[in-house]
Coordinates of C-alpha atoms in Angstrom, one line a residue:
M1 CA 338.6 93.5 -70.5
I2 CA 339.8 94.0 -66.9
D3 CA 337.5 95.6 -64.4
I4 CA 339.5 98.0 -62.3
D5 CA 336.6 98.4 -59.9
Y6 CA 336.6 94.7 -59.3
I7 CA 340.3 94.8 -58.6
M8 CA 339.9 97.7 -56.2
E9 CA 337.2 95.8 -54.4
L10 CA 339.6 92.9 -54.0
F11 CA 342.3 95.2 -52.7
D12 CA 340.2 96.5 -49.7
W13 CA 342.2 96.1 -46.5
C14 CA 339.2 94.3 -44.9
N15 CA 339.5 91.4 -47.4
S16 CA 341.3 88.1 -47.1
E17 CA 344.8 87.4 -48.3
E18 CA 343.3 85.2 -50.9
E19 CA 341.2 88.1 -52.3
W20 CA 344.3 90.4 -52.3
K21 CA 346.3 87.8 -54.3
K22 CA 343.5 87.4 -56.8
G23 CA 343.4 91.2 -57.2
L24 CA 347.2 91.4 -57.6
E25 CA 347.1 88.7 -60.2
L26 CA 344.4 90.5 -62.2
A27 CA 346.3 93.8 -61.9
K28 CA 349.3 92.3 -63.7
D29 CA 347.3 92.5 -66.9
V30 CA 346.4 96.2 -66.5
R31 CA 348.4 98.3 -68.9
C32 CA 347.4 101.8 -67.7
V33 CA 348.5 101.5 -64.1
S34 CA 347.7 105.2 -63.2
A35 CA 344.4 103.9 -61.7
F36 CA 346.5 102.5 -58.9
I37 CA 348.1 105.8 -57.8
Q38 CA 346.5 106.6 -54.5
P39 CA 342.9 106.2 -55.8
G40 CA 340.3 108.4 -54.1
Y41 CA 336.6 107.9 -53.6
P42 CA 335.0 105.4 -53.4
Y43 CA 338.1 103.3 -52.4
G44 CA 340.6 105.7 -50.8
K45 CA 343.3 104.6 -48.4
R46 CA 341.7 101.2 -47.9
V47 CA 343.3 100.0 -51.2
W48 CA 346.5 102.0 -51.3
D49 CA 348.7 99.2 -49.8
K50 CA 347.8 96.7 -52.5
C51 CA 348.0 99.5 -55.2
A52 CA 351.6 100.1 -54.1
E53 CA 352.3 96.4 -54.5
V54 CA 351.2 96.7 -58.1
F55 CA 354.0 99.2 -58.7
C56 CA 356.5 97.1 -56.9
E57 CA 355.9 94.4 -59.4
K58 CA 356.4 96.7 -62.5
T59 CA 359.7 97.2 -64.3
D60 CA 361.5 100.6 -64.3
D61 CA 360.2 101.1 -67.9
E62 CA 356.6 100.5 -66.8
I63 CA 356.7 102.9 -63.9
E64 CA 359.0 105.6 -65.2
P65 CA 356.1 107.7 -66.6
Y66 CA 354.5 107.8 -63.1
L67 CA 357.6 108.8 -61.0
L68 CA 356.3 112.3 -60.1
D69 CA 353.1 110.8 -58.9
L70 CA 354.9 108.2 -56.9
F71 CA 357.0 110.9 -55.2
E72 CA 353.7 112.5 -54.1
W73 CA 353.0 109.2 -52.3
L74 CA 356.0 109.8 -50.1
E75 CA 354.5 112.9 -48.5
D76 CA 353.5 110.8 -45.5
Y77 CA 355.1 107.5 -44.5
N78 CA 352.0 106.7 -42.5
W79 CA 350.0 106.4 -45.7
P80 CA 349.3 102.9 -46.7
G81 CA 351.9 101.7 -49.3
A82 CA 354.3 104.7 -48.9
L83 CA 357.1 102.6 -47.5
K84 CA 356.6 100.0 -50.3
I85 CA 356.8 102.8 -52.9
R86 CA 360.0 104.2 -51.2
D87 CA 361.6 100.8 -51.3
R88 CA 360.7 100.3 -55.0
L89 CA 362.2 103.7 -55.8
I90 CA 365.4 102.9 -53.9
S91 CA 365.8 100.0 -56.3
F92 CA 364.9 102.1 -59.4
S93 CA 367.7 103.1 -61.9
G94 CA 369.4 106.0 -60.2
E95 CA 370.3 107.6 -63.5
R96 CA 366.7 107.5 -64.7
L97 CA 365.4 108.7 -61.3
K98 CA 367.6 111.7 -61.2
S99 CA 365.8 114.1 -63.5
P100 CA 362.2 113.6 -62.2
F101 CA 363.6 113.6 -58.6
C102 CA 365.3 117.0 -59.2
I103 CA 362.1 118.4 -60.8
F104 CA 360.0 117.2 -57.9
L105 CA 362.5 118.5 -55.3
D106 CA 362.6 121.9 -56.9
E107 CA 358.8 122.0 -56.5
I108 CA 359.1 121.0 -52.8
K109 CA 361.7 123.8 -52.2
Q110 CA 358.9 126.3 -53.2
L111 CA 356.5 125.2 -50.5
S112 CA 355.6 127.9 -48.0
D113 CA 354.6 125.4 -45.3
G114 CA 358.0 124.8 -43.6
D115 CA 356.8 121.8 -41.6
K116 CA 355.3 120.1 -44.7
K117 CA 358.4 120.8 -46.7
R118 CA 360.7 119.5 -44.0
N119 CA 358.6 116.3 -43.5
W120 CA 358.5 115.7 -47.3
C121 CA 362.3 116.3 -47.6
F122 CA 362.9 113.9 -44.7
N123 CA 360.9 111.2 -46.5
L124 CA 362.6 112.0 -49.9
S125 CA 366.0 111.8 -48.3
G126 CA 365.3 108.1 -47.8
L127 CA 365.7 107.7 -51.6
L128 CA 369.4 108.6 -51.2
E129 CA 369.9 105.0 -50.1
N130 CA 369.8 104.5 -53.9
E131 CA 373.6 105.0 -54.3
D132 CA 373.3 105.6 -58.1
L133 CA 370.8 108.4 -57.5
K134 CA 372.9 109.9 -54.7
N135 CA 376.1 109.8 -56.7
S136 CA 374.4 111.4 -59.7
L137 CA 372.8 114.3 -57.9
E138 CA 374.4 117.7 -57.8
K139 CA 375.8 118.5 -54.4
E140 CA 373.2 121.3 -53.8
Y141 CA 370.3 118.7 -53.9
V142 CA 372.0 116.4 -51.4
D143 CA 373.0 119.3 -49.1
F144 CA 369.4 120.7 -49.2
L145 CA 367.9 117.3 -48.3
Q146 CA 370.4 116.7 -45.6
R147 CA 369.8 120.2 -44.1
E148 CA 366.1 119.7 -44.1
K149 CA 366.4 116.2 -42.7
N150 CA 368.5 117.6 -39.8
L151 CA 366.0 120.3 -39.1
Y152 CA 363.2 117.7 -39.1
E153 CA 365.1 115.3 -36.8
N154 CA 365.9 118.2 -34.4
G155 CA 362.3 119.5 -34.5
Q156 CA 363.5 123.0 -35.5
K157 CA 361.5 125.6 -37.3
R158 CA 362.9 127.8 -40.1

């Protein structure tokens, strides 16, 4: 049996590269990878970067059930592992990414906090580098993301 707590201890950002590698090797055998989605107390952000690497090593089939949670990780690119998750999602099957992406984006559209919405949309717009995703999305989604991205870049309020 694999001890998730032990892996998390190895993932701590204060540890050596050797310990991180050991943790990543052990994590390959974990079947329920939800434990690696932005874990909270007692580990928190200290382990997020290595947890993101766990997802980067998984196949599309293995991470598909966790896509909505992975989109959550993109709320803030300053969070450890966020850019790794973005890059992994850019390489994900665009056709399989489309439905959960639209579901998530529809939820983001409902946010009342304009700054939070704009920041999140800016970050999500990075996934449009996935050409298959971009080409499969309805125009309204691409236009919405582009509009919010422009507002973000210009520092404008709604």
